[in-house]
Short mmCIF file of C-alpha atoms and ligand atoms in Angstrom, two decimals:
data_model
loop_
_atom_site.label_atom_id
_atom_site.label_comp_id
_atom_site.label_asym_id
_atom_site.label_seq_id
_atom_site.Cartn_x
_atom_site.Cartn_y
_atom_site.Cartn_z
CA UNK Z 1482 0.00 0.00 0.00
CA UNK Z 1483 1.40 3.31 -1.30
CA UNK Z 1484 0.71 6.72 -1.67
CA UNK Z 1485 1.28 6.37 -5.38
CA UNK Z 1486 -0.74 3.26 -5.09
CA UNK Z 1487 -3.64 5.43 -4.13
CA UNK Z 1488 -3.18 8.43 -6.64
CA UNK Z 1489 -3.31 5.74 -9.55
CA UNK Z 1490 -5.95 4.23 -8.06
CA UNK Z 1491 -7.86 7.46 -7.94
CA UNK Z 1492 -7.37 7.76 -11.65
CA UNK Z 1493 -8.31 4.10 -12.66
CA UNK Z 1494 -11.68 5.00 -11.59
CA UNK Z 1495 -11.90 7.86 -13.24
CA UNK Z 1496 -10.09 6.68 -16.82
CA UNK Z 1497 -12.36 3.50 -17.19
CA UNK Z 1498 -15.73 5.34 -17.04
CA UNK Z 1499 -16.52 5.38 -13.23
CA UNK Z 1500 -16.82 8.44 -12.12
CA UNK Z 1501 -18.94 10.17 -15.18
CA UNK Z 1502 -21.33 7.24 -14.46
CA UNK Z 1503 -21.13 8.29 -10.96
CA UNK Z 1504 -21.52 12.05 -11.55
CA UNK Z 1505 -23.86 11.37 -14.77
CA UNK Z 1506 -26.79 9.80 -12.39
CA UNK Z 1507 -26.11 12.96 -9.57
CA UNK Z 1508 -26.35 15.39 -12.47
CA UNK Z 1509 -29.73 14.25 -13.65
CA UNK Z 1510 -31.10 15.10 -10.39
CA UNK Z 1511 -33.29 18.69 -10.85
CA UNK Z 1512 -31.69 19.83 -7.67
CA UNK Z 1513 -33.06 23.08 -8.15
CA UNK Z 1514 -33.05 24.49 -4.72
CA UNK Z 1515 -34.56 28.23 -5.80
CA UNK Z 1516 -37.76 26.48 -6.81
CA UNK Z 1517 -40.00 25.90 -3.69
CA UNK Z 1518 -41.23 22.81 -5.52
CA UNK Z 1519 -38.03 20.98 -5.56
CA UNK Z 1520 -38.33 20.06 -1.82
CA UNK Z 1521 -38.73 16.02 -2.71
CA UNK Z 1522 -36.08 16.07 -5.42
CA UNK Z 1523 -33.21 17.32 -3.01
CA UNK Z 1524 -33.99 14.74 0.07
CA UNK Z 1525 -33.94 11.92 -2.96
CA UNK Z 1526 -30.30 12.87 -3.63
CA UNK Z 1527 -29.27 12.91 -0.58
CA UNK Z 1528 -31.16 9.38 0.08
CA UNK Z 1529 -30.80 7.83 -3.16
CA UNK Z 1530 -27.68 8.90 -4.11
CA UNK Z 1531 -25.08 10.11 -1.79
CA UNK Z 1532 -26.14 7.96 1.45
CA UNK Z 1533 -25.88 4.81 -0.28
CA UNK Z 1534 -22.34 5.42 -1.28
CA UNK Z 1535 -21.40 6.74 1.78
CA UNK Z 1536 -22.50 3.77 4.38
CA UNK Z 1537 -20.16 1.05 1.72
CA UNK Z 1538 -17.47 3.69 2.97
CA UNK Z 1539 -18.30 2.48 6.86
CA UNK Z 1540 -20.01 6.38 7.38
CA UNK Z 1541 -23.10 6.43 9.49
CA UNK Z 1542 -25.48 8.64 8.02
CA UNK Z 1543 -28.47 10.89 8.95
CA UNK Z 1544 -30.80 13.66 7.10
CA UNK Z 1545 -31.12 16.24 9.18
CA UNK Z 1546 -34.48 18.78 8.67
CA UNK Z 1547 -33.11 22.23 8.21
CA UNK Z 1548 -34.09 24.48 11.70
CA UNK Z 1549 -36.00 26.79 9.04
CA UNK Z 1550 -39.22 25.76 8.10
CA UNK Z 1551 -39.43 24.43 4.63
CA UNK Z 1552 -36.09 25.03 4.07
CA UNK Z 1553 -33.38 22.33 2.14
CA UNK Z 1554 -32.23 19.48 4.42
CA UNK Z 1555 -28.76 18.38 5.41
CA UNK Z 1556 -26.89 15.25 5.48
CA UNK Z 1557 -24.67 14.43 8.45
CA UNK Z 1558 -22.49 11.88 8.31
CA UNK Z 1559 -19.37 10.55 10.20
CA UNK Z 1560 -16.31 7.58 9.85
CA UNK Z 1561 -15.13 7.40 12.96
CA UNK Z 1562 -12.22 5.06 13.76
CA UNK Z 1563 -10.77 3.94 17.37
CA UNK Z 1564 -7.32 5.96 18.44
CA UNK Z 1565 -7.70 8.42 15.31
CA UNK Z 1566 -5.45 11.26 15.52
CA UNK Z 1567 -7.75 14.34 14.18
CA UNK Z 1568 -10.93 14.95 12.59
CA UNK Z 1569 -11.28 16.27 9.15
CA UNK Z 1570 -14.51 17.99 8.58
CA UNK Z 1571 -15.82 18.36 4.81
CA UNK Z 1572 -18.86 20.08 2.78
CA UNK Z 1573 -20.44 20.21 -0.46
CA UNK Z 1574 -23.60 21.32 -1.93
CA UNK Z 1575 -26.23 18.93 -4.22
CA UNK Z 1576 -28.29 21.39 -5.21
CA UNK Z 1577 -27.88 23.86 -8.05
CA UNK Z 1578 -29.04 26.93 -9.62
CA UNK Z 1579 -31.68 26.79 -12.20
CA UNK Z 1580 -31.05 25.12 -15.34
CA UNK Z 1581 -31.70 27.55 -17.97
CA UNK Z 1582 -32.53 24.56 -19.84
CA UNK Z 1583 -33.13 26.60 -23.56
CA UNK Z 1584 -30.75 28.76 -23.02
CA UNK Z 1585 -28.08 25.93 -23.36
CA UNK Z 1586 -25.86 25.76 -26.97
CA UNK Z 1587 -27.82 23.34 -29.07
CA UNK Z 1588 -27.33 19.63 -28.37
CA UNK Z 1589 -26.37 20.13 -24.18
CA UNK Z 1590 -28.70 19.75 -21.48
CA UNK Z 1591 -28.04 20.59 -17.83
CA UNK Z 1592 -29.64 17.49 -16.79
CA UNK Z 1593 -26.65 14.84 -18.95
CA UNK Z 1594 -23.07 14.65 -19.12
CA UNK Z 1595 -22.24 15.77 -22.32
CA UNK Z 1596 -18.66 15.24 -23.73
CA UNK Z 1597 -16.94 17.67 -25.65
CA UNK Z 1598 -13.09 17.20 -26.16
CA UNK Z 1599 -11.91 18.42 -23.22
CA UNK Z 1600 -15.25 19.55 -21.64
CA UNK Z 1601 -18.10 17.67 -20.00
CA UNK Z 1602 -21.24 19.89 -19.71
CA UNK Z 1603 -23.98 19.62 -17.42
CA UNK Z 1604 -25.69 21.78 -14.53
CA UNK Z 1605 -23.61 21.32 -11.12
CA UNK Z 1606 -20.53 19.42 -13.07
CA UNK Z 1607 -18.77 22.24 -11.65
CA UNK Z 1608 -21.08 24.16 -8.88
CA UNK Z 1609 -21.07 21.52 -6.65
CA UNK Z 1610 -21.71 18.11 -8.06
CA UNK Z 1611 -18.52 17.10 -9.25
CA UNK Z 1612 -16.49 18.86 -6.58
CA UNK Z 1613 -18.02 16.65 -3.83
CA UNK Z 1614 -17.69 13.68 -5.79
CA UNK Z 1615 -14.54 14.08 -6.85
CA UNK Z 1616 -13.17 14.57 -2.39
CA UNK Z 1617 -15.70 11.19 -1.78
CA UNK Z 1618 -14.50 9.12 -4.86
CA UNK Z 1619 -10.36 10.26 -3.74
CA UNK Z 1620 -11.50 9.06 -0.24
CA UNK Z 1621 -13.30 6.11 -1.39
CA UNK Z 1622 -10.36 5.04 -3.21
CA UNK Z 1623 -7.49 5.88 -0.24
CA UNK Z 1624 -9.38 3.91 1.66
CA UNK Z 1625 -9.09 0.72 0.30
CA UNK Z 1626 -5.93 1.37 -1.10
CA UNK Z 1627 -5.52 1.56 3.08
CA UNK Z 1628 -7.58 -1.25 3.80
CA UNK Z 1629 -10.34 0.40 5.55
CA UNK Z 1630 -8.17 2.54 7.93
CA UNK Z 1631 -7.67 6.02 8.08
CA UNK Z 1632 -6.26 7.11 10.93
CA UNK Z 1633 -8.27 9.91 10.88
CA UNK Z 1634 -12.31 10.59 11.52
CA UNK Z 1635 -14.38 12.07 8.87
CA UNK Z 1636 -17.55 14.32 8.91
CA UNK Z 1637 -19.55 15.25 6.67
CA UNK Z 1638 -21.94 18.04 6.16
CA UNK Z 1639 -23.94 18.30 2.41
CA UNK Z 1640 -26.62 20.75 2.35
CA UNK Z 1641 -29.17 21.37 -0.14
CA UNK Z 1642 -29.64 24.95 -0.30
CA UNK Z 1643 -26.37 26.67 -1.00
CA UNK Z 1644 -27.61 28.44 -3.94
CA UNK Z 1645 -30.69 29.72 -2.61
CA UNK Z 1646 -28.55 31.81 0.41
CA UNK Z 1647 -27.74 28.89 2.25
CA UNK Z 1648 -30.61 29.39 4.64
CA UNK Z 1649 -30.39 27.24 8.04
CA UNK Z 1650 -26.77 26.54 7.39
CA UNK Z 1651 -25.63 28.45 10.55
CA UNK Z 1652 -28.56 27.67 12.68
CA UNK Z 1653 -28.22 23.90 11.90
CA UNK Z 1654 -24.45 23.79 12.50
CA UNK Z 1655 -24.93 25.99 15.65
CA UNK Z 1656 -27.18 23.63 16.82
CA UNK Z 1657 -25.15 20.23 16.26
CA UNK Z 1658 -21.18 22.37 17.19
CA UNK Z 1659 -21.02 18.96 19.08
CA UNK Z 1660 -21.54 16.51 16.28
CA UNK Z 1661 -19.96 18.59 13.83
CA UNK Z 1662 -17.09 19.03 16.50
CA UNK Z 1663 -13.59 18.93 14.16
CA UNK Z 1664 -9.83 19.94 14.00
CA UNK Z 1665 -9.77 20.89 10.44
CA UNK Z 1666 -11.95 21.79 7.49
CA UNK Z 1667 -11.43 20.67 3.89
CA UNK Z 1668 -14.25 21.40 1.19
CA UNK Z 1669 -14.48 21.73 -2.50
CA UNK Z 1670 -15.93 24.61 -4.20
CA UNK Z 1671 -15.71 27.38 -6.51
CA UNK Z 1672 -13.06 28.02 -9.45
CA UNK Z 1673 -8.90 27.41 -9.33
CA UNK Z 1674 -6.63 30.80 -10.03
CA UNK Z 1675 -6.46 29.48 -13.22
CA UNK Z 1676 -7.81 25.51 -14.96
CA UNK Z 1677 -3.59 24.28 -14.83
CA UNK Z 1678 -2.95 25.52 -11.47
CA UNK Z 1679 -4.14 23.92 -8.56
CA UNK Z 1680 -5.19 26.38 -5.52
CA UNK Z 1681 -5.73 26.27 -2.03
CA UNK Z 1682 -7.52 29.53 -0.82
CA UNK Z 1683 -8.28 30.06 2.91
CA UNK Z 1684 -11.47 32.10 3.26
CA UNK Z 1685 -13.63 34.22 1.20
CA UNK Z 1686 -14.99 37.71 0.05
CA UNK Z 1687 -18.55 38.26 1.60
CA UNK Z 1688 -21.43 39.64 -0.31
CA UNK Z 1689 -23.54 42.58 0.45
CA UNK Z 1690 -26.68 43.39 -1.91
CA UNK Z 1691 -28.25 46.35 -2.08
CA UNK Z 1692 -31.52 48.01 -3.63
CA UNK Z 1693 -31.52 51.65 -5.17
CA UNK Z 1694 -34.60 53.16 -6.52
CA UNK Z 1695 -36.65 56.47 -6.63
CA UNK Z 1696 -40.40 56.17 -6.90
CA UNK Z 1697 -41.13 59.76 -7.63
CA UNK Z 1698 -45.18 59.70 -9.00
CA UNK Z 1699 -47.95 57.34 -9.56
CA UNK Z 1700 -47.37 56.85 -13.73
CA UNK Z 1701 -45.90 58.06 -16.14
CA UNK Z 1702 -46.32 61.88 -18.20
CA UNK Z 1703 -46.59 62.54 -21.66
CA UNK Z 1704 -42.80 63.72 -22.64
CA UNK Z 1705 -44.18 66.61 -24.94
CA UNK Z 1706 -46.32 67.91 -21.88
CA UNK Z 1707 -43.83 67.86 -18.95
CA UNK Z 1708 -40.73 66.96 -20.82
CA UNK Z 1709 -38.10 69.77 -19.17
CA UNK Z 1710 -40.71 70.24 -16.54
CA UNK Z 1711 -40.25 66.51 -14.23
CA UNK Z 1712 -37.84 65.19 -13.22
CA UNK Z 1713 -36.25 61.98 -14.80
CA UNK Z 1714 -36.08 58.59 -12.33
CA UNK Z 1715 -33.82 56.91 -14.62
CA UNK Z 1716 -31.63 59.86 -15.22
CA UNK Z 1717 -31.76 60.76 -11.45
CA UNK Z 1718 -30.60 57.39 -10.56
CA UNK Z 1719 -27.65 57.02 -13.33
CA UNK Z 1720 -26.14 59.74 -11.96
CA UNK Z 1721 -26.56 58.89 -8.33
CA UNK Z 1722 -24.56 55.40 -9.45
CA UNK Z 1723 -22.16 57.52 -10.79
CA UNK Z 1724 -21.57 59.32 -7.30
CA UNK Z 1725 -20.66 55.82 -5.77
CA UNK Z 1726 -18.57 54.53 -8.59
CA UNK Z 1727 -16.85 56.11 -11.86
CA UNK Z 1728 -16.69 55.61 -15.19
CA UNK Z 1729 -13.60 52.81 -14.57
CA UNK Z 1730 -15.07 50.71 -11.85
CA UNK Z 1731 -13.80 53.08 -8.74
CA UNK Z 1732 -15.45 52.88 -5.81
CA UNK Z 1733 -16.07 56.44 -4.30
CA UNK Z 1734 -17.27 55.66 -1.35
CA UNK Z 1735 -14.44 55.18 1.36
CA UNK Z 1736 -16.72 53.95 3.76
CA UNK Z 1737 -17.18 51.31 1.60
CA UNK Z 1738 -13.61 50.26 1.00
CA UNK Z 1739 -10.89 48.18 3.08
CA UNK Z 1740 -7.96 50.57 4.87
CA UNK Z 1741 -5.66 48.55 3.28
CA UNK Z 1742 -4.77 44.91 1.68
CA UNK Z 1743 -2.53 43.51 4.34
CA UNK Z 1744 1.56 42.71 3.85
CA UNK Z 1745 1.05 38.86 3.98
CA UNK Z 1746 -2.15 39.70 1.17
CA UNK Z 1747 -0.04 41.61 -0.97
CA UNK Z 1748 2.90 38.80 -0.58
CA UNK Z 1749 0.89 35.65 -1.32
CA UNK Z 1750 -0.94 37.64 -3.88
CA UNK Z 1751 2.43 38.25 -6.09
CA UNK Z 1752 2.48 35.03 -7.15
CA UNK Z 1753 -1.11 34.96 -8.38
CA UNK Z 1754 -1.94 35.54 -12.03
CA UNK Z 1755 -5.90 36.00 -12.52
CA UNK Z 1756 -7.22 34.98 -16.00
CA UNK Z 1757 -5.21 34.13 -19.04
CA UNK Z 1758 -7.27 30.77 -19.91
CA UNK Z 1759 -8.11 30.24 -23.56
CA UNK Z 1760 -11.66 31.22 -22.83
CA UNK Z 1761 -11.56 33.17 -20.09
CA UNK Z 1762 -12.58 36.59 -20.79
CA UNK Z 1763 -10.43 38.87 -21.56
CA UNK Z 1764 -9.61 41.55 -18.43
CA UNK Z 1765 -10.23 45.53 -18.87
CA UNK Z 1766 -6.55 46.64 -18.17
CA UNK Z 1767 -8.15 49.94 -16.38
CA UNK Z 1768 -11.14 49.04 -14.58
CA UNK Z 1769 -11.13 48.89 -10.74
CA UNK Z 1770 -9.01 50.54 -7.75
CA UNK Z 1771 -6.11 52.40 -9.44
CA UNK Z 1772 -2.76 51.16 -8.53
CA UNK Z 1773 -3.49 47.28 -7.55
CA UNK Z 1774 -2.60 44.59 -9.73
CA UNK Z 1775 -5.34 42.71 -11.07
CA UNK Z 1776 -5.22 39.54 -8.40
CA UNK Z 1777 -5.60 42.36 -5.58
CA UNK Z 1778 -8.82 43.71 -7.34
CA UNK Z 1779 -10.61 40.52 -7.25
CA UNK Z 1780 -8.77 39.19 -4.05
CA UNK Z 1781 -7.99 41.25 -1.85
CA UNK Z 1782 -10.16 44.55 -2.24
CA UNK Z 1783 -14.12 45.52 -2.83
CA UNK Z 1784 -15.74 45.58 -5.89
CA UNK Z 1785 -19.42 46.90 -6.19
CA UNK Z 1786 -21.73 46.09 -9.55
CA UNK Z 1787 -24.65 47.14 -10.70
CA UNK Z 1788 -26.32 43.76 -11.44
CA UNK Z 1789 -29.79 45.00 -12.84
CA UNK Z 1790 -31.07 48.57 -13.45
CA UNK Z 1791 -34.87 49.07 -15.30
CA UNK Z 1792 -36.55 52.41 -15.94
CA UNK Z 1793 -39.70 52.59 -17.61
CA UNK Z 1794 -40.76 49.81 -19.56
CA UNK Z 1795 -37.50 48.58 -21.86
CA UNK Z 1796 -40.12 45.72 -23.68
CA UNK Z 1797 -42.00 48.58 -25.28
CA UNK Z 1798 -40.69 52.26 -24.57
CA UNK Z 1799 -43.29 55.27 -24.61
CA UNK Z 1800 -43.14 58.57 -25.15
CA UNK Z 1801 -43.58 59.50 -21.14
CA UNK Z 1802 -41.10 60.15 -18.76
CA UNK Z 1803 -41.29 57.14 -16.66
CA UNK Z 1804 -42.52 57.44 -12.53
CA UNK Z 1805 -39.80 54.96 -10.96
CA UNK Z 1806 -36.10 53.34 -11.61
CA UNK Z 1807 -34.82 50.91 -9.87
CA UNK Z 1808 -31.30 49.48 -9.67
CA UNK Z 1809 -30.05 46.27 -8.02
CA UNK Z 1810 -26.11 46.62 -6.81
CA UNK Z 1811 -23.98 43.93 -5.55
CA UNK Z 1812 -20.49 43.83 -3.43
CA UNK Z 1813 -17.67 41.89 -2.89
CA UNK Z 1814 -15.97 42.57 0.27
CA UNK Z 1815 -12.96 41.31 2.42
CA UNK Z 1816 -11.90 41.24 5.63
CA UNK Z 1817 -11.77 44.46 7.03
CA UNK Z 1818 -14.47 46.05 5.62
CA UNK Z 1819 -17.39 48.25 7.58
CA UNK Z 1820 -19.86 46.07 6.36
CA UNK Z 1821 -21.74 46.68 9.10
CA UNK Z 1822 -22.58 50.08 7.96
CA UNK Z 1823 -21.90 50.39 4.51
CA UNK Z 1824 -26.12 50.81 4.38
CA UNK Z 1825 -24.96 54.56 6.30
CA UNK Z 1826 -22.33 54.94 4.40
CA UNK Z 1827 -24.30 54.85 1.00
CA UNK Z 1828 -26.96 57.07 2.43
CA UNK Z 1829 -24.60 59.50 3.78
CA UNK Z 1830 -22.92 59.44 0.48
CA UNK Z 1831 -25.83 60.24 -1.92
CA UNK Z 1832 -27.59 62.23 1.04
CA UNK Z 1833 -24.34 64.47 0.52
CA UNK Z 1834 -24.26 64.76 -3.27
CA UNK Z 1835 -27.54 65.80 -3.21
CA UNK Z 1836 -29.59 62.55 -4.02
CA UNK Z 1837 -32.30 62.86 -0.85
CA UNK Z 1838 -34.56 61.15 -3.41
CA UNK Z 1839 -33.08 57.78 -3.92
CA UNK Z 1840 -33.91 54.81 -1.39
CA UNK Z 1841 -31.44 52.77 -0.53
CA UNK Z 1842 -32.53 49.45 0.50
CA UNK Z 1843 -30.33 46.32 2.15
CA UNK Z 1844 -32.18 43.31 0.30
CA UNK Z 1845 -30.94 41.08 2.97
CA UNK Z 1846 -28.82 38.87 0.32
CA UNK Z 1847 -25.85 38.45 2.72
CA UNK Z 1848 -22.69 36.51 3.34
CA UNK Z 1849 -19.62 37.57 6.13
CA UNK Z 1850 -15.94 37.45 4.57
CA UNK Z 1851 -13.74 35.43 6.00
CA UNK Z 1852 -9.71 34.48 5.70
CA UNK Z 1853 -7.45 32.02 8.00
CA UNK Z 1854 -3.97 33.20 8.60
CA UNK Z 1855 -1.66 31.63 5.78
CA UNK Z 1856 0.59 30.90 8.34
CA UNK Z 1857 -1.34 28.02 9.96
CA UNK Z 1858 0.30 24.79 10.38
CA UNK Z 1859 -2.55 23.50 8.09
CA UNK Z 1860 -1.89 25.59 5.01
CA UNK Z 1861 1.56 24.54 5.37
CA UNK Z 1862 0.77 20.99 4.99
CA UNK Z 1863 -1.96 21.44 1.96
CA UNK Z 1864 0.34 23.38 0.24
CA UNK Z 1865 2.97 20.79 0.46
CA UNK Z 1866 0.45 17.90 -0.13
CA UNK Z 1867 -0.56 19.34 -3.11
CA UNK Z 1868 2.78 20.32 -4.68
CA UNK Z 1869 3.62 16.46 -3.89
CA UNK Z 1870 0.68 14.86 -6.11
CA UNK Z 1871 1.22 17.56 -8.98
CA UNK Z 1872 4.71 18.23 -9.50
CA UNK Z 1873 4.46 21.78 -8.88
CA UNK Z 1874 3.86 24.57 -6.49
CA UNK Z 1875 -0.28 25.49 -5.79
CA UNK Z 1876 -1.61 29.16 -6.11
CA UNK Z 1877 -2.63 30.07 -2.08
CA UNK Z 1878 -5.02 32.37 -1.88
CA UNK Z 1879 -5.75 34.16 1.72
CA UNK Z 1880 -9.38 34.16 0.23
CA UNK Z 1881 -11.25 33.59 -3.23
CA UNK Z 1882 -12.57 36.74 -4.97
CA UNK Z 1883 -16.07 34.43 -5.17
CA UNK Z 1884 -18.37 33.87 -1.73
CA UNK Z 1885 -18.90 31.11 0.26
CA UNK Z 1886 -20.51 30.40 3.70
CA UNK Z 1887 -16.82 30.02 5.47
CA UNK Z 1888 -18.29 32.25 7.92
CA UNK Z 1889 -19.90 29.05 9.42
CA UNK Z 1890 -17.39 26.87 9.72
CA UNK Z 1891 -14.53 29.12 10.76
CA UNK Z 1892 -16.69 31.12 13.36
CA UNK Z 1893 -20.08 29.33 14.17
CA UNK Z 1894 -17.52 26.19 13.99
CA UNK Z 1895 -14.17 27.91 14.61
CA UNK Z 1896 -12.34 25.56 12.07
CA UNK Z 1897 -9.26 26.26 10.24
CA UNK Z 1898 -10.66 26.32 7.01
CA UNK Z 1899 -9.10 24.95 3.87
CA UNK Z 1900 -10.68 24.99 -0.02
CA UNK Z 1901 -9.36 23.01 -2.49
CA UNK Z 1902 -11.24 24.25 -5.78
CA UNK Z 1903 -11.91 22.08 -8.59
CA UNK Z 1904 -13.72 24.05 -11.26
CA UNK Z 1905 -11.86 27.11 -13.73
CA UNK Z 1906 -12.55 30.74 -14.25
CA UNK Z 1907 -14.87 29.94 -17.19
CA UNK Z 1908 -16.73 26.92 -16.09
CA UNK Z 1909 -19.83 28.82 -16.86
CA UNK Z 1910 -21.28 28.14 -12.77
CA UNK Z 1911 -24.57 29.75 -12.68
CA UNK Z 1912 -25.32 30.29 -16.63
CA UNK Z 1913 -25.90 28.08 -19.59
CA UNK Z 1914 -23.68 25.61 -20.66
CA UNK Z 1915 -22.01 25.18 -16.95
CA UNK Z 1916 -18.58 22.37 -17.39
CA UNK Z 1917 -15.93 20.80 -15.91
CA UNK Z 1918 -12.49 20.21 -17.90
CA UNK Z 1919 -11.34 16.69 -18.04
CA UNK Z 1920 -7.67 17.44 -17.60
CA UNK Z 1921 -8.38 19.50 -14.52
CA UNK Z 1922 -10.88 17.15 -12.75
CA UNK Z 1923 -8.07 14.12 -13.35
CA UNK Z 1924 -6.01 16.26 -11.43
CA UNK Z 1925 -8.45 17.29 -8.74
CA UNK Z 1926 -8.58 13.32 -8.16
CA UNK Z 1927 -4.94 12.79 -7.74
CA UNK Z 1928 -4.73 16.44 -5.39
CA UNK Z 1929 -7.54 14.96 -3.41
CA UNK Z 1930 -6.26 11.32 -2.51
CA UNK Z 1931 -2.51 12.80 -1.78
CA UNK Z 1932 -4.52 14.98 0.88
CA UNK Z 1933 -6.69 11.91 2.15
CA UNK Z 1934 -3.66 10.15 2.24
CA UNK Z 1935 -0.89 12.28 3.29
CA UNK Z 1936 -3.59 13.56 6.40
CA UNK Z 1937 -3.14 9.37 7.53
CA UNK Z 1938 0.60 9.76 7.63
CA UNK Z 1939 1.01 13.07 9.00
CA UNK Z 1940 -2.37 13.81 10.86
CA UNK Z 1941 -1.07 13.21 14.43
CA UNK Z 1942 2.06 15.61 14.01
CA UNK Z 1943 -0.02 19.05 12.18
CA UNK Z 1944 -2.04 17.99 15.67
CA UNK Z 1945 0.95 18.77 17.91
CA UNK Z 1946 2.49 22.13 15.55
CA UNK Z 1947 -1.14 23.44 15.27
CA UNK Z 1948 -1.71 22.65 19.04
ZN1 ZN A 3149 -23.07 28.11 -6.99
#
């Protein structure tokens, strides 16, 4: 039995047809957690699909009713082994965002594998389907390379509702901080720096959405009437945008921004190149903060987008000058930020450049940022994990420029919190025509089992460094 045993072993079951079966069967599941009707689809996958697999692993398993009312459920499950050293901790997410299903390019569906050279398409191959079963096939396979012993205990926490906010997350591990009681966290999610360069990022940028919008009659007015003589919603609230951010994507607002991207950012972010990929788009040299490379735009600073802005009625425009606008803005934070009053800070902002008729509205889509120290014991030991299974050094990112519900584990759970990502830039998460890449998920495999493995060998002594 060999670590090199195990990495080949990984592989085999992907190279002779496994794992797309595998992943093929969890991708036709309409996991669609943002339709309320989806409730029975979502415990089936958990049941049907990733419970059986788990008990042939020795896990016990549970589905646990999400603290929310008719909110997505949650399995538990746990391997725990007599005289292990640690615990290991892991998530994923079976659900999914809608699937778009005609807006796909002709002959894909989200709800099949389909293979194309390098690409397999399908809703969730990236976003979270074949992230999680990539970390439980890599386990399944150390394991009996092992013969059944890890050393180690393992917990697992899948929920159901990650891409409709995650609601019940916190309360439900708040509620079991005994059961879901670890030394380390290690989950799958989100995009690599790049597809060739495996990453290990430690936390994440939060998100903070916001509603703008002046309502200023009860209908519209005949533009040759009171043209000149009302004012203009949509023009009104253009301009107020323009107040909080310029013409090249600068925030205004300092209230809104970090102080500063820390020395140990700045350092780990030198080595990080963001975009490049053959179809990744290509990035707007001067857009964003002045003066920061482009890895400390999307890393480590704020960035704030208007997602959706409507005036009037865009179907079928009239000759009136229309009553309301209405614009739907979106941040990225980091660590650092004011979050906690960036709501006053935007008021105080347009309140002082003379926009006392714009609402501003939180519309309670929110998610904390989070970040462990790169220093930890436990980074030291990914990174060095990973560089072992693939030759060369791993991107380390102090957080990922996307959002994820970290806050949960590394406060509600207070976990050291590692992400090993096994999607790209362009996977298309969240739009038509959503993939993996075969190269990079073969990869992702062998990354996976030298962490499963190399935690057996050297789980007891990260114990006593991070202790
Ligand atoms: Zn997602």
């Amino acid at each position: 039995m060999s670590r090199t045993q195990a990495l080949a072993q990984t592989l085999a079951y992907f190279d002779d047809g496994r794992f797309q079966k595998t992943l093929d069967r969890r991708v036709a599941y309409k996991t669609e957690s943002q339709d309320a009707a989806s409730g029975p689809i979502l415990h089936a996958y958990l049941r049907e699909e990733i419970t059986p697999q788990l008990e042939s692993m020795g896990f016990s398993c549970r589905i646990v009713d999400n603290p929310l009312p008719g909110k997505s459920p949650f399995l538990f499950a746990e391997r725990m082994e007599p005289g292990a050293s640690c615990t290991v901790l892991t998530y994923g997410h079976g659900d999914v965002v809608r699937g778009y299903d005609a807006q796909w390019r002709e002959g894909l569906s989200p709800w099949k594998i389909v293979v194309d050279g390098n690409r397999w398409y399908g809703r969730g191959t990236a976003d979270n389907k074949g992230q999680h079963t990539i970390n439980l096939t890599a386990l399944e396979q150390v394991l009996a390379v092992r013969g059944g012993r890890l050393g180690y205990n393992v917990k697992i926490i899948l929920e159901m509702g990650e891409e409709d906010g995650s609601p019940g997350l916190n309360e439900v591990c708040a509620l079991h901080r005994e059961a879901l009681a670890a030394d380390v966290f290690l989950a799958s999610d989100g995009p690599r720096v790049s597809a060739s360069r495996a990453t290990l990022f430690l936390g994440s940028r939060g998100v903070f959405n916001f509603d703008l919008s002046l309502n200023l009659r009860d209908g519209g007015h005949h533009s040759g009437n009171w043209g000149g003589l009302l004012r203009n919603p949509g023009i009104r609230l253009a301009h107020a945008i323009a107040s909080l951010i310029d013409a090249h994507g600068r925030i205004l607002v300092p209230g809104l921004l970090p102080k500063e991207i820390p020395e140990s950012v700045k350092k780990a972010l030198q080595d990080i190149e963001v975009g490049g990929g053959a179809s990744d788009p290509e990035i707007d040299p001067h857009w964003g903060e002045p003066g920061l490379t482009p890895a400390e735009r999307v890393i480590g600073w704020n960035s704030l987008e208007v997602l959706a802005f409507t005036t009037g009625n865009p179907a079928m425009p009239v000759h009136a000058i229309p009553h309301t606008a209405r614009a739907h803005c979106h941040m990225r934070f980091v660590v650092g930020s004011d979050v906690a009053h960036f709501l006053d800070h935007i008021r105080q902002h347009l309140l002082a450049h003379g926009f006392d008729d714009v609402e501003v509205r939180s519309t309670n889509v929110y998610m904390a940022a989070t970040r462990l120290d790169p220093d930890s014991p436990w980074v030291r030991w990914g990174m060095a994990s990973i560089e072992r299974s693939t030759g060369s050094r791993p991107a380390l990112l102090p957080n990922l420029g996307g959002s994820l519900p970290n806050d949960v584990f590394a406060e509600t759970l207070g976990l050291p919190t590692l992400w090993v990502p096994h999607s790209y830039p362009a996977c298309s998460q969240h739009a038509p025509n959503e993939h993996i890449l075969v190269d990079t998920t073969r990869e992702s495999l062998q990354v996976m089992a030298g962490l499963f493995w190399d935690l057996a060998e050297q789980g007891a002594d990260i114990m006593k460094e991070a202790a």
